Amino acid sequence: MYKKMILHICAWLLCLATIFPLTKANAADFSSSQNEAQLTLTPIYVAFSQSTRFLEQRYLREARRYRREGRYELARQSYALALSICSNEKRIAIIRQELDGMDLLLRTLR
């Protein structure tokens, strides 16, 4: 649990470091660096959104596999992780529905 949390924090810090590099810009270079920043931020944002989509899909596959195996607590945890990084409203609704079903199943088994 803590290992995953540390990995998430490191991933966020790495993304921030690539988006906001620690370099000083001179006043004369500001206009040219601003144009360069507009050109370079787009691929970084696309790469970041693709990596979060990949993580979301991984957590969702993991949750569904755990559900098939009968490991319901782990499935619920993976659904919650997928829901926390999802950005598409349609996929949020699907994950929320599956998570609610998992909660109902867990309450029934208890």
PDB file of N, CA and C in Angstrom:
ATOM      1  N   MET A   1       0.827  -1.186   0.000  1.00  0.00           N
ATOM      2  CA  MET A   1       0.000   0.000   0.000  1.00  0.00           C
ATOM      3  C   MET A   1       0.871   1.250   0.000  1.00  0.00           C
ATOM      4  N   TYR A   2       1.841   1.277   0.941  1.00  0.00           N
ATOM      5  CA  TYR A   2       2.718   2.441   1.030  1.00  0.00           C
ATOM      6  C   TYR A   2       3.638   2.523  -0.181  1.00  0.00           C
ATOM      7  N   LYS A   3       4.034   1.356  -0.681  1.00  0.00           N
ATOM      8  CA  LYS A   3       4.904   1.326  -1.846  1.00  0.00           C
ATOM      9  C   LYS A   3       4.215   1.947  -3.055  1.00  0.00           C
ATOM     10  N   LYS A   4       2.920   1.634  -3.249  1.00  0.00           N
ATOM     11  CA  LYS A   4       2.171   2.211  -4.356  1.00  0.00           C
ATOM     12  C   LYS A   4       2.008   3.714  -4.180  1.00  0.00           C
ATOM     13  N   MET A   5       1.771   4.146  -2.936  1.00  0.00           N
ATOM     14  CA  MET A   5       1.593   5.562  -2.666  1.00  0.00           C
ATOM     15  C   MET A   5       2.896   6.315  -2.966  1.00  0.00           C
ATOM     16  N   ILE A   6       4.020   5.748  -2.582  1.00  0.00           N
ATOM     17  CA  ILE A   6       5.309   6.374  -2.849  1.00  0.00           C
ATOM     18  C   ILE A   6       5.569   6.428  -4.348  1.00  0.00           C
ATOM     19  N   LEU A   7       5.195   5.361  -5.072  1.00  0.00           N
ATOM     20  CA  LEU A   7       5.361   5.358  -6.520  1.00  0.00           C
ATOM     21  C   LEU A   7       4.507   6.433  -7.179  1.00  0.00           C
ATOM     22  N   HIS A   8       3.278   6.621  -6.697  1.00  0.00           N
ATOM     23  CA  HIS A   8       2.413   7.675  -7.235  1.00  0.00           C
ATOM     24  C   HIS A   8       3.007   9.061  -6.993  1.00  0.00           C
ATOM     25  N   ILE A   9       3.537   9.270  -5.797  1.00  0.00           N
ATOM     26  CA  ILE A   9       4.145  10.560  -5.468  1.00  0.00           C
ATOM     27  C   ILE A   9       5.361  10.806  -6.351  1.00  0.00           C
ATOM     28  N   CYS A  10       6.182   9.778  -6.535  1.00  0.00           N
ATOM     29  CA  CYS A  10       7.365   9.926  -7.395  1.00  0.00           C
ATOM     30  C   CYS A  10       6.963  10.203  -8.837  1.00  0.00           C
ATOM     31  N   ALA A  11       5.903   9.553  -9.302  1.00  0.00           N
ATOM     32  CA  ALA A  11       5.441   9.796 -10.674  1.00  0.00           C
ATOM     33  C   ALA A  11       4.972  11.234 -10.834  1.00  0.00           C
ATOM     34  N   TRP A  12       4.242  11.742  -9.848  1.00  0.00           N
ATOM     35  CA  TRP A  12       3.785  13.137  -9.918  1.00  0.00           C
ATOM     36  C   TRP A  12       4.965  14.102  -9.899  1.00  0.00           C
ATOM     37  N   LEU A  13       5.945  13.837  -9.043  1.00  0.00           N
ATOM     38  CA  LEU A  13       7.118  14.710  -8.981  1.00  0.00           C
ATOM     39  C   LEU A  13       7.901  14.677 -10.286  1.00  0.00           C
ATOM     40  N   LEU A  14       8.010  13.518 -10.893  1.00  0.00           N
ATOM     41  CA  LEU A  14       8.701  13.409 -12.171  1.00  0.00           C
ATOM     42  C   LEU A  14       7.968  14.187 -13.252  1.00  0.00           C
ATOM     43  N   CYS A  15       6.649  14.097 -13.253  1.00  0.00           N
ATOM     44  CA  CYS A  15       5.864  14.851 -14.237  1.00  0.00           C
ATOM     45  C   CYS A  15       6.025  16.351 -14.024  1.00  0.00           C
ATOM     46  N   LEU A  16       5.999  16.782 -12.772  1.00  0.00           N
ATOM     47  CA  LEU A  16       6.182  18.206 -12.489  1.00  0.00           C
ATOM     48  C   LEU A  16       7.573  18.673 -12.884  1.00  0.00           C
ATOM     49  N   ALA A  17       8.563  17.825 -12.659  1.00  0.00           N
ATOM     50  CA  ALA A  17       9.930  18.196 -13.021  1.00  0.00           C
ATOM     51  C   ALA A  17      10.098  18.323 -14.527  1.00  0.00           C
ATOM     52  N   THR A  18       9.390  17.514 -15.290  1.00  0.00           N
ATOM     53  CA  THR A  18       9.506  17.629 -16.744  1.00  0.00           C
ATOM     54  C   THR A  18       8.698  18.795 -17.282  1.00  0.00           C
ATOM     55  N   ILE A  19       7.610  19.134 -16.614  1.00  0.00           N
ATOM     56  CA  ILE A  19       6.787  20.243 -17.072  1.00  0.00           C
ATOM     57  C   ILE A  19       7.409  21.586 -16.689  1.00  0.00           C
ATOM     58  N   PHE A  20       7.928  21.680 -15.472  1.00  0.00           N
ATOM     59  CA  PHE A  20       8.505  22.924 -14.972  1.00  0.00           C
ATOM     60  C   PHE A  20       9.988  22.708 -14.673  1.00  0.00           C
ATOM     61  N   PRO A  21      10.840  22.803 -15.684  1.00  0.00           N
ATOM     62  CA  PRO A  21      12.269  22.587 -15.434  1.00  0.00           C
ATOM     63  C   PRO A  21      12.852  23.708 -14.579  1.00  0.00           C
ATOM     64  N   LEU A  22      13.910  23.405 -13.858  1.00  0.00           N
ATOM     65  CA  LEU A  22      14.536  24.359 -12.941  1.00  0.00           C
ATOM     66  C   LEU A  22      15.638  25.140 -13.650  1.00  0.00           C
ATOM     67  N   THR A  23      15.276  25.952 -14.624  1.00  0.00           N
ATOM     68  CA  THR A  23      16.250  26.788 -15.322  1.00  0.00           C
ATOM     69  C   THR A  23      15.805  28.232 -15.236  1.00  0.00           C
ATOM     70  N   LYS A  24      16.765  29.147 -15.261  1.00  0.00           N
ATOM     71  CA  LYS A  24      16.461  30.571 -15.238  1.00  0.00           C
ATOM     72  C   LYS A  24      16.410  31.083 -16.675  1.00  0.00           C
ATOM     73  N   ALA A  25      15.447  31.940 -16.945  1.00  0.00           N
ATOM     74  CA  ALA A  25      15.326  32.539 -18.271  1.00  0.00           C
ATOM     75  C   ALA A  25      15.677  34.014 -18.172  1.00  0.00           C
ATOM     76  N   ASN A  26      16.485  34.490 -19.093  1.00  0.00           N
ATOM     77  CA  ASN A  26      16.803  35.914 -19.166  1.00  0.00           C
ATOM     78  C   ASN A  26      15.622  36.670 -19.739  1.00  0.00           C
ATOM     79  N   ALA A  27      15.568  37.976 -19.484  1.00  0.00           N
ATOM     80  CA  ALA A  27      14.472  38.793 -20.015  1.00  0.00           C
ATOM     81  C   ALA A  27      14.497  38.815 -21.531  1.00  0.00           C
ATOM     82  N   ALA A  28      15.695  38.797 -22.139  1.00  0.00           N
ATOM     83  CA  ALA A  28      15.789  38.807 -23.600  1.00  0.00           C
ATOM     84  C   ALA A  28      15.322  37.479 -24.187  1.00  0.00           C
ATOM     85  N   ASP A  29      15.532  36.407 -23.469  1.00  0.00           N
ATOM     86  CA  ASP A  29      15.158  35.078 -23.956  1.00  0.00           C
ATOM     87  C   ASP A  29      13.712  34.721 -23.653  1.00  0.00           C
ATOM     88  N   PHE A  30      13.003  35.596 -22.942  1.00  0.00           N
ATOM     89  CA  PHE A  30      11.659  35.246 -22.483  1.00  0.00           C
ATOM     90  C   PHE A  30      10.705  34.980 -23.637  1.00  0.00           C
ATOM     91  N   SER A  31      10.727  35.835 -24.668  1.00  0.00           N
ATOM     92  CA  SER A  31       9.784  35.656 -25.775  1.00  0.00           C
ATOM     93  C   SER A  31      10.088  34.391 -26.549  1.00  0.00           C
ATOM     94  N   SER A  32      11.355  34.099 -26.788  1.00  0.00           N
ATOM     95  CA  SER A  32      11.690  32.878 -27.523  1.00  0.00           C
ATOM     96  C   SER A  32      11.456  31.645 -26.661  1.00  0.00           C
ATOM     97  N   SER A  33      11.747  31.749 -25.358  1.00  0.00           N
ATOM     98  CA  SER A  33      11.520  30.588 -24.484  1.00  0.00           C
ATOM     99  C   SER A  33      10.036  30.333 -24.288  1.00  0.00           C
ATOM    100  N   GLN A  34       9.228  31.406 -24.346  1.00  0.00           N
ATOM    101  CA  GLN A  34       7.782  31.220 -24.222  1.00  0.00           C
ATOM    102  C   GLN A  34       7.239  30.457 -25.425  1.00  0.00           C
ATOM    103  N   ASN A  35       7.715  30.773 -26.624  1.00  0.00           N
ATOM    104  CA  ASN A  35       7.303  30.041 -27.820  1.00  0.00           C
ATOM    105  C   ASN A  35       7.762  28.597 -27.772  1.00  0.00           C
ATOM    106  N   GLU A  36       8.986  28.377 -27.292  1.00  0.00           N
ATOM    107  CA  GLU A  36       9.500  27.018 -27.165  1.00  0.00           C
ATOM    108  C   GLU A  36       8.685  26.234 -26.143  1.00  0.00           C
ATOM    109  N   ALA A  37       8.294  26.896 -25.054  1.00  0.00           N
ATOM    110  CA  ALA A  37       7.513  26.217 -24.015  1.00  0.00           C
ATOM    111  C   ALA A  37       6.164  25.781 -24.550  1.00  0.00           C
ATOM    112  N   GLN A  38       5.551  26.607 -25.388  1.00  0.00           N
ATOM    113  CA  GLN A  38       4.262  26.224 -25.964  1.00  0.00           C
ATOM    114  C   GLN A  38       4.411  25.012 -26.861  1.00  0.00           C
ATOM    115  N   LEU A  39       5.534  24.923 -27.561  1.00  0.00           N
ATOM    116  CA  LEU A  39       5.759  23.782 -28.446  1.00  0.00           C
ATOM    117  C   LEU A  39       6.099  22.518 -27.674  1.00  0.00           C
ATOM    118  N   THR A  40       6.818  22.642 -26.553  1.00  0.00           N
ATOM    119  CA  THR A  40       7.256  21.466 -25.831  1.00  0.00           C
ATOM    120  C   THR A  40       6.250  20.978 -24.803  1.00  0.00           C
ATOM    121  N   LEU A  41       5.327  21.797 -24.336  1.00  0.00           N
ATOM    122  CA  LEU A  41       4.373  21.351 -23.325  1.00  0.00           C
ATOM    123  C   LEU A  41       3.339  20.392 -23.883  1.00  0.00           C
ATOM    124  N   THR A  42       2.985  20.516 -25.122  1.00  0.00           N
ATOM    125  CA  THR A  42       1.960  19.658 -25.695  1.00  0.00           C
ATOM    126  C   THR A  42       2.366  18.183 -25.676  1.00  0.00           C
ATOM    127  N   PRO A  43       3.564  17.807 -26.148  1.00  0.00           N
ATOM    128  CA  PRO A  43       3.926  16.386 -26.075  1.00  0.00           C
ATOM    129  C   PRO A  43       4.013  15.875 -24.643  1.00  0.00           C
ATOM    130  N   ILE A  44       4.476  16.712 -23.714  1.00  0.00           N
ATOM    131  CA  ILE A  44       4.569  16.281 -22.324  1.00  0.00           C
ATOM    132  C   ILE A  44       3.185  16.020 -21.764  1.00  0.00           C
ATOM    133  N   TYR A  45       2.234  16.916 -22.060  1.00  0.00           N
ATOM    134  CA  TYR A  45       0.876  16.726 -21.567  1.00  0.00           C
ATOM    135  C   TYR A  45       0.263  15.471 -22.161  1.00  0.00           C
ATOM    136  N   VAL A  46       0.487  15.238 -23.446  1.00  0.00           N
ATOM    137  CA  VAL A  46      -0.047  14.034 -24.091  1.00  0.00           C
ATOM    138  C   VAL A  46       0.565  12.792 -23.460  1.00  0.00           C
ATOM    139  N   ALA A  47       1.871  12.816 -23.219  1.00  0.00           N
ATOM    140  CA  ALA A  47       2.524  11.666 -22.597  1.00  0.00           C
ATOM    141  C   ALA A  47       1.979  11.435 -21.199  1.00  0.00           C
ATOM    142  N   PHE A  48       1.747  12.519 -20.457  1.00  0.00           N
ATOM    143  CA  PHE A  48       1.209  12.383 -19.107  1.00  0.00           C
ATOM    144  C   PHE A  48      -0.195  11.802 -19.138  1.00  0.00           C
ATOM    145  N   SER A  49      -1.048  12.304 -20.038  1.00  0.00           N
ATOM    146  CA  SER A  49      -2.420  11.797 -20.094  1.00  0.00           C
ATOM    147  C   SER A  49      -2.449  10.349 -20.558  1.00  0.00           C
ATOM    148  N   GLN A  50      -1.528   9.969 -21.442  1.00  0.00           N
ATOM    149  CA  GLN A  50      -1.469   8.575 -21.869  1.00  0.00           C
ATOM    150  C   GLN A  50      -1.002   7.683 -20.729  1.00  0.00           C
ATOM    151  N   SER A  51      -0.085   8.169 -19.904  1.00  0.00           N
ATOM    152  CA  SER A  51       0.392   7.341 -18.796  1.00  0.00           C
ATOM    153  C   SER A  51      -0.700   7.171 -17.743  1.00  0.00           C
ATOM    154  N   THR A  52      -1.493   8.211 -17.476  1.00  0.00           N
ATOM    155  CA  THR A  52      -2.576   8.047 -16.510  1.00  0.00           C
ATOM    156  C   THR A  52      -3.656   7.134 -17.069  1.00  0.00           C
ATOM    157  N   ARG A  53      -3.927   7.213 -18.378  1.00  0.00           N
ATOM    158  CA  ARG A  53      -4.894   6.305 -19.003  1.00  0.00           C
ATOM    159  C   ARG A  53      -4.394   4.870 -18.905  1.00  0.00           C
ATOM    160  N   PHE A  54      -3.097   4.662 -19.100  1.00  0.00           N
ATOM    161  CA  PHE A  54      -2.518   3.331 -18.977  1.00  0.00           C
ATOM    162  C   PHE A  54      -2.670   2.805 -17.549  1.00  0.00           C
ATOM    163  N   LEU A  55      -2.396   3.651 -16.550  1.00  0.00           N
ATOM    164  CA  LEU A  55      -2.550   3.229 -15.159  1.00  0.00           C
ATOM    165  C   LEU A  55      -3.999   2.909 -14.834  1.00  0.00           C
ATOM    166  N   GLU A  56      -4.908   3.739 -15.342  1.00  0.00           N
ATOM    167  CA  GLU A  56      -6.330   3.496 -15.112  1.00  0.00           C
ATOM    168  C   GLU A  56      -6.742   2.143 -15.689  1.00  0.00           C
ATOM    169  N   GLN A  57      -6.317   1.852 -16.907  1.00  0.00           N
ATOM    170  CA  GLN A  57      -6.653   0.571 -17.532  1.00  0.00           C
ATOM    171  C   GLN A  57      -6.040  -0.585 -16.768  1.00  0.00           C
ATOM    172  N   ARG A  58      -4.819  -0.408 -16.278  1.00  0.00           N
ATOM    173  CA  ARG A  58      -4.162  -1.469 -15.516  1.00  0.00           C
ATOM    174  C   ARG A  58      -4.922  -1.765 -14.219  1.00  0.00           C
ATOM    175  N   TYR A  59      -5.303  -0.692 -13.497  1.00  0.00           N
ATOM    176  CA  TYR A  59      -6.047  -0.891 -12.256  1.00  0.00           C
ATOM    177  C   TYR A  59      -7.404  -1.536 -12.521  1.00  0.00           C
ATOM    178  N   LEU A  60      -8.038  -1.161 -13.619  1.00  0.00           N
ATOM    179  CA  LEU A  60      -9.340  -1.720 -13.943  1.00  0.00           C
ATOM    180  C   LEU A  60      -9.223  -3.204 -14.295  1.00  0.00           C
ATOM    181  N   ARG A  61      -8.212  -3.565 -15.098  1.00  0.00           N
ATOM    182  CA  ARG A  61      -7.985  -4.985 -15.412  1.00  0.00           C
ATOM    183  C   ARG A  61      -7.687  -5.771 -14.147  1.00  0.00           C
ATOM    184  N   GLU A  62      -6.869  -5.182 -13.286  1.00  0.00           N
ATOM    185  CA  GLU A  62      -6.505  -5.821 -12.025  1.00  0.00           C
ATOM    186  C   GLU A  62      -7.743  -6.041 -11.157  1.00  0.00           C
ATOM    187  N   ALA A  63      -8.609  -5.035 -11.068  1.00  0.00           N
ATOM    188  CA  ALA A  63      -9.816  -5.138 -10.242  1.00  0.00           C
ATOM    189  C   ALA A  63     -10.745  -6.221 -10.771  1.00  0.00           C
ATOM    190  N   ARG A  64     -10.926  -6.260 -12.077  1.00  0.00           N
ATOM    191  CA  ARG A  64     -11.808  -7.281 -12.657  1.00  0.00           C
ATOM    192  C   ARG A  64     -11.230  -8.682 -12.479  1.00  0.00           C
ATOM    193  N   ARG A  65      -9.911  -8.816 -12.569  1.00  0.00           N
ATOM    194  CA  ARG A  65      -9.289 -10.120 -12.338  1.00  0.00           C
ATOM    195  C   ARG A  65      -9.484 -10.561 -10.881  1.00  0.00           C
ATOM    196  N   TYR A  66      -9.266  -9.629  -9.946  1.00  0.00           N
ATOM    197  CA  TYR A  66      -9.471  -9.950  -8.534  1.00  0.00           C
ATOM    198  C   TYR A  66     -10.925 -10.341  -8.267  1.00  0.00           C
ATOM    199  N   ARG A  67     -11.866  -9.654  -8.924  1.00  0.00           N
ATOM    200  CA  ARG A  67     -13.282  -9.976  -8.728  1.00  0.00           C
ATOM    201  C   ARG A  67     -13.577 -11.390  -9.219  1.00  0.00           C
ATOM    202  N   ARG A  68     -13.019 -11.770 -10.381  1.00  0.00           N
ATOM    203  CA  ARG A  68     -13.221 -13.134 -10.893  1.00  0.00           C
ATOM    204  C   ARG A  68     -12.627 -14.171  -9.961  1.00  0.00           C
ATOM    205  N   GLU A  69     -11.507 -13.837  -9.329  1.00  0.00           N
ATOM    206  CA  GLU A  69     -10.832 -14.766  -8.421  1.00  0.00           C
ATOM    207  C   GLU A  69     -11.481 -14.817  -7.042  1.00  0.00           C
ATOM    208  N   GLY A  70     -12.432 -13.925  -6.778  1.00  0.00           N
ATOM    209  CA  GLY A  70     -13.090 -13.901  -5.475  1.00  0.00           C
ATOM    210  C   GLY A  70     -12.329 -13.116  -4.425  1.00  0.00           C
ATOM    211  N   ARG A  71     -11.375 -12.314  -4.829  1.00  0.00           N
ATOM    212  CA  ARG A  71     -10.575 -11.505  -3.907  1.00  0.00           C
ATOM    213  C   ARG A  71     -11.178 -10.099  -3.892  1.00  0.00           C
ATOM    214  N   TYR A  72     -12.291  -9.986  -3.186  1.00  0.00           N
ATOM    215  CA  TYR A  72     -13.140  -8.809  -3.300  1.00  0.00           C
ATOM    216  C   TYR A  72     -12.548  -7.554  -2.666  1.00  0.00           C
ATOM    217  N   GLU A  73     -11.832  -7.675  -1.571  1.00  0.00           N
ATOM    218  CA  GLU A  73     -11.216  -6.499  -0.948  1.00  0.00           C
ATOM    219  C   GLU A  73     -10.150  -5.899  -1.863  1.00  0.00           C
ATOM    220  N   LEU A  74      -9.346  -6.760  -2.480  1.00  0.00           N
ATOM    221  CA  LEU A  74      -8.341  -6.264  -3.414  1.00  0.00           C
ATOM    222  C   LEU A  74      -8.993  -5.653  -4.648  1.00  0.00           C
ATOM    223  N   ALA A  75     -10.088  -6.254  -5.092  1.00  0.00           N
ATOM    224  CA  ALA A  75     -10.813  -5.710  -6.242  1.00  0.00           C
ATOM    225  C   ALA A  75     -11.348  -4.321  -5.914  1.00  0.00           C
ATOM    226  N   ARG A  76     -11.899  -4.156  -4.732  1.00  0.00           N
ATOM    227  CA  ARG A  76     -12.430  -2.850  -4.336  1.00  0.00           C
ATOM    228  C   ARG A  76     -11.324  -1.796  -4.293  1.00  0.00           C
ATOM    229  N   GLN A  77     -10.171  -2.180  -3.768  1.00  0.00           N
ATOM    230  CA  GLN A  77      -9.042  -1.260  -3.703  1.00  0.00           C
ATOM    231  C   GLN A  77      -8.584  -0.854  -5.108  1.00  0.00           C
ATOM    232  N   SER A  78      -8.523  -1.795  -6.034  1.00  0.00           N
ATOM    233  CA  SER A  78      -8.100  -1.480  -7.404  1.00  0.00           C
ATOM    234  C   SER A  78      -9.132  -0.617  -8.121  1.00  0.00           C
ATOM    235  N   TYR A  79     -10.417  -0.875  -7.866  1.00  0.00           N
ATOM    236  CA  TYR A  79     -11.460  -0.011  -8.436  1.00  0.00           C
ATOM    237  C   TYR A  79     -11.305   1.424  -7.923  1.00  0.00           C
ATOM    238  N   ALA A  80     -11.027   1.553  -6.632  1.00  0.00           N
ATOM    239  CA  ALA A  80     -10.860   2.890  -6.054  1.00  0.00           C
ATOM    240  C   ALA A  80      -9.658   3.610  -6.665  1.00  0.00           C
ATOM    241  N   LEU A  81      -8.572   2.890  -6.904  1.00  0.00           N
ATOM    242  CA  LEU A  81      -7.399   3.491  -7.535  1.00  0.00           C
ATOM    243  C   LEU A  81      -7.703   3.915  -8.972  1.00  0.00           C
ATOM    244  N   ALA A  82      -8.410   3.069  -9.707  1.00  0.00           N
ATOM    245  CA  ALA A  82      -8.779   3.420 -11.082  1.00  0.00           C
ATOM    246  C   ALA A  82      -9.685   4.641 -11.096  1.00  0.00           C
ATOM    247  N   LEU A  83     -10.605   4.701 -10.160  1.00  0.00           N
ATOM    248  CA  LEU A  83     -11.525   5.835 -10.084  1.00  0.00           C
ATOM    249  C   LEU A  83     -10.791   7.126  -9.732  1.00  0.00           C
ATOM    250  N   SER A  84      -9.768   7.026  -8.904  1.00  0.00           N
ATOM    251  CA  SER A  84      -9.063   8.224  -8.458  1.00  0.00           C
ATOM    252  C   SER A  84      -8.266   8.902  -9.571  1.00  0.00           C
ATOM    253  N   ILE A  85      -7.848   8.158 -10.591  1.00  0.00           N
ATOM    254  CA  ILE A  85      -7.057   8.784 -11.656  1.00  0.00           C
ATOM    255  C   ILE A  85      -7.825   8.906 -12.962  1.00  0.00           C
ATOM    256  N   CYS A  86      -9.069   8.475 -12.988  1.00  0.00           N
ATOM    257  CA  CYS A  86      -9.865   8.541 -14.215  1.00  0.00           C
ATOM    258  C   CYS A  86     -10.284   9.990 -14.495  1.00  0.00           C
ATOM    259  N   SER A  87     -10.279  10.367 -15.773  1.00  0.00           N
ATOM    260  CA  SER A  87     -10.645  11.736 -16.129  1.00  0.00           C
ATOM    261  C   SER A  87     -11.818  11.812 -17.100  1.00  0.00           C
ATOM    262  N   ASN A  88     -12.269  10.692 -17.616  1.00  0.00           N
ATOM    263  CA  ASN A  88     -13.372  10.669 -18.570  1.00  0.00           C
ATOM    264  C   ASN A  88     -14.671  10.377 -17.827  1.00  0.00           C
ATOM    265  N   GLU A  89     -15.686  11.201 -18.038  1.00  0.00           N
ATOM    266  CA  GLU A  89     -16.952  11.065 -17.315  1.00  0.00           C
ATOM    267  C   GLU A  89     -17.631   9.714 -17.570  1.00  0.00           C
ATOM    268  N   LYS A  90     -17.557   9.240 -18.792  1.00  0.00           N
ATOM    269  CA  LYS A  90     -18.194   7.964 -19.126  1.00  0.00           C
ATOM    270  C   LYS A  90     -17.508   6.805 -18.397  1.00  0.00           C
ATOM    271  N   ARG A  91     -16.177   6.809 -18.403  1.00  0.00           N
ATOM    272  CA  ARG A  91     -15.451   5.747 -17.705  1.00  0.00           C
ATOM    273  C   ARG A  91     -15.615   5.865 -16.195  1.00  0.00           C
ATOM    274  N   ILE A  92     -15.728   7.107 -15.679  1.00  0.00           N
ATOM    275  CA  ILE A  92     -15.974   7.294 -14.246  1.00  0.00           C
ATOM    276  C   ILE A  92     -17.286   6.636 -13.849  1.00  0.00           C
ATOM    277  N   ALA A  93     -18.324   6.824 -14.680  1.00  0.00           N
ATOM    278  CA  ALA A  93     -19.633   6.228 -14.385  1.00  0.00           C
ATOM    279  C   ALA A  93     -19.552   4.707 -14.378  1.00  0.00           C
ATOM    280  N   ILE A  94     -18.803   4.130 -15.320  1.00  0.00           N
ATOM    281  CA  ILE A  94     -18.664   2.669 -15.381  1.00  0.00           C
ATOM    282  C   ILE A  94     -17.916   2.147 -14.159  1.00  0.00           C
ATOM    283  N   ILE A  95     -16.806   2.795 -13.829  1.00  0.00           N
ATOM    284  CA  ILE A  95     -16.019   2.356 -12.670  1.00  0.00           C
ATOM    285  C   ILE A  95     -16.814   2.531 -11.391  1.00  0.00           C
ATOM    286  N   ARG A  96     -17.531   3.655 -11.266  1.00  0.00           N
ATOM    287  CA  ARG A  96     -18.356   3.901 -10.080  1.00  0.00           C
ATOM    288  C   ARG A  96     -19.420   2.812  -9.925  1.00  0.00           C
ATOM    289  N   GLN A  97     -20.046   2.416 -11.046  1.00  0.00           N
ATOM    290  CA  GLN A  97     -21.076   1.381 -11.002  1.00  0.00           C
ATOM    291  C   GLN A  97     -20.482   0.046 -10.551  1.00  0.00           C
ATOM    292  N   GLU A  98     -19.317  -0.314 -11.089  1.00  0.00           N
ATOM    293  CA  GLU A  98     -18.682  -1.566 -10.686  1.00  0.00           C
ATOM    294  C   GLU A  98     -18.225  -1.503  -9.224  1.00  0.00           C
ATOM    295  N   LEU A  99     -17.741  -0.349  -8.792  1.00  0.00           N
ATOM    296  CA  LEU A  99     -17.313  -0.191  -7.398  1.00  0.00           C
ATOM    297  C   LEU A  99     -18.506  -0.283  -6.452  1.00  0.00           C
ATOM    298  N   ASP A 100     -19.629   0.319  -6.819  1.00  0.00           N
ATOM    299  CA  ASP A 100     -20.835   0.213  -5.990  1.00  0.00           C
ATOM    300  C   ASP A 100     -21.312  -1.233  -5.892  1.00  0.00           C
ATOM    301  N   GLY A 101     -21.242  -1.963  -7.004  1.00  0.00           N
ATOM    302  CA  GLY A 101     -21.595  -3.385  -6.978  1.00  0.00           C
ATOM    303  C   GLY A 101     -20.674  -4.178  -6.072  1.00  0.00           C
ATOM    304  N   MET A 102     -19.378  -3.830  -6.088  1.00  0.00           N
ATOM    305  CA  MET A 102     -18.415  -4.519  -5.231  1.00  0.00           C
ATOM    306  C   MET A 102     -18.690  -4.206  -3.764  1.00  0.00           C
ATOM    307  N   ASP A 103     -19.031  -2.951  -3.451  1.00  0.00           N
ATOM    308  CA  ASP A 103     -19.377  -2.592  -2.077  1.00  0.00           C
ATOM    309  C   ASP A 103     -20.612  -3.347  -1.596  1.00  0.00           C
ATOM    310  N   LEU A 104     -21.602  -3.467  -2.457  1.00  0.00           N
ATOM    311  CA  LEU A 104     -22.813  -4.205  -2.102  1.00  0.00           C
ATOM    312  C   LEU A 104     -22.503  -5.672  -1.856  1.00  0.00           C
ATOM    313  N   LEU A 105     -21.658  -6.249  -2.694  1.00  0.00           N
ATOM    314  CA  LEU A 105     -21.267  -7.646  -2.509  1.00  0.00           C
ATOM    315  C   LEU A 105     -20.509  -7.849  -1.208  1.00  0.00           C
ATOM    316  N   LEU A 106     -19.604  -6.928  -0.890  1.00  0.00           N
ATOM    317  CA  LEU A 106     -18.851  -7.037   0.358  1.00  0.00           C
ATOM    318  C   LEU A 106     -19.757  -6.915   1.585  1.00  0.00           C
ATOM    319  N   ARG A 107     -20.715  -5.957   1.525  1.00  0.00           N
ATOM    320  CA  ARG A 107     -21.640  -5.828   2.651  1.00  0.00           C
ATOM    321  C   ARG A 107     -22.515  -7.071   2.797  1.00  0.00           C
ATOM    322  N   THR A 108     -22.883  -7.688   1.698  1.00  0.00           N
ATOM    323  CA  THR A 108     -23.698  -8.890   1.750  1.00  0.00           C
ATOM    324  C   THR A 108     -22.916 -10.053   2.368  1.00  0.00           C
ATOM    325  N   LEU A 109     -21.645 -10.177   2.009  1.00  0.00           N
ATOM    326  CA  LEU A 109     -20.816 -11.266   2.530  1.00  0.00           C
ATOM    327  C   LEU A 109     -20.467 -11.087   4.002  1.00  0.00           C
ATOM    328  N   ARG A 110     -20.466  -9.854   4.477  1.00  0.00           N
ATOM    329  CA  ARG A 110     -20.138  -9.620   5.890  1.00  0.00           C
ATOM    330  C   ARG A 110     -21.336  -9.911   6.714  1.00  0.00           C
TER     331      ARG A 110
END
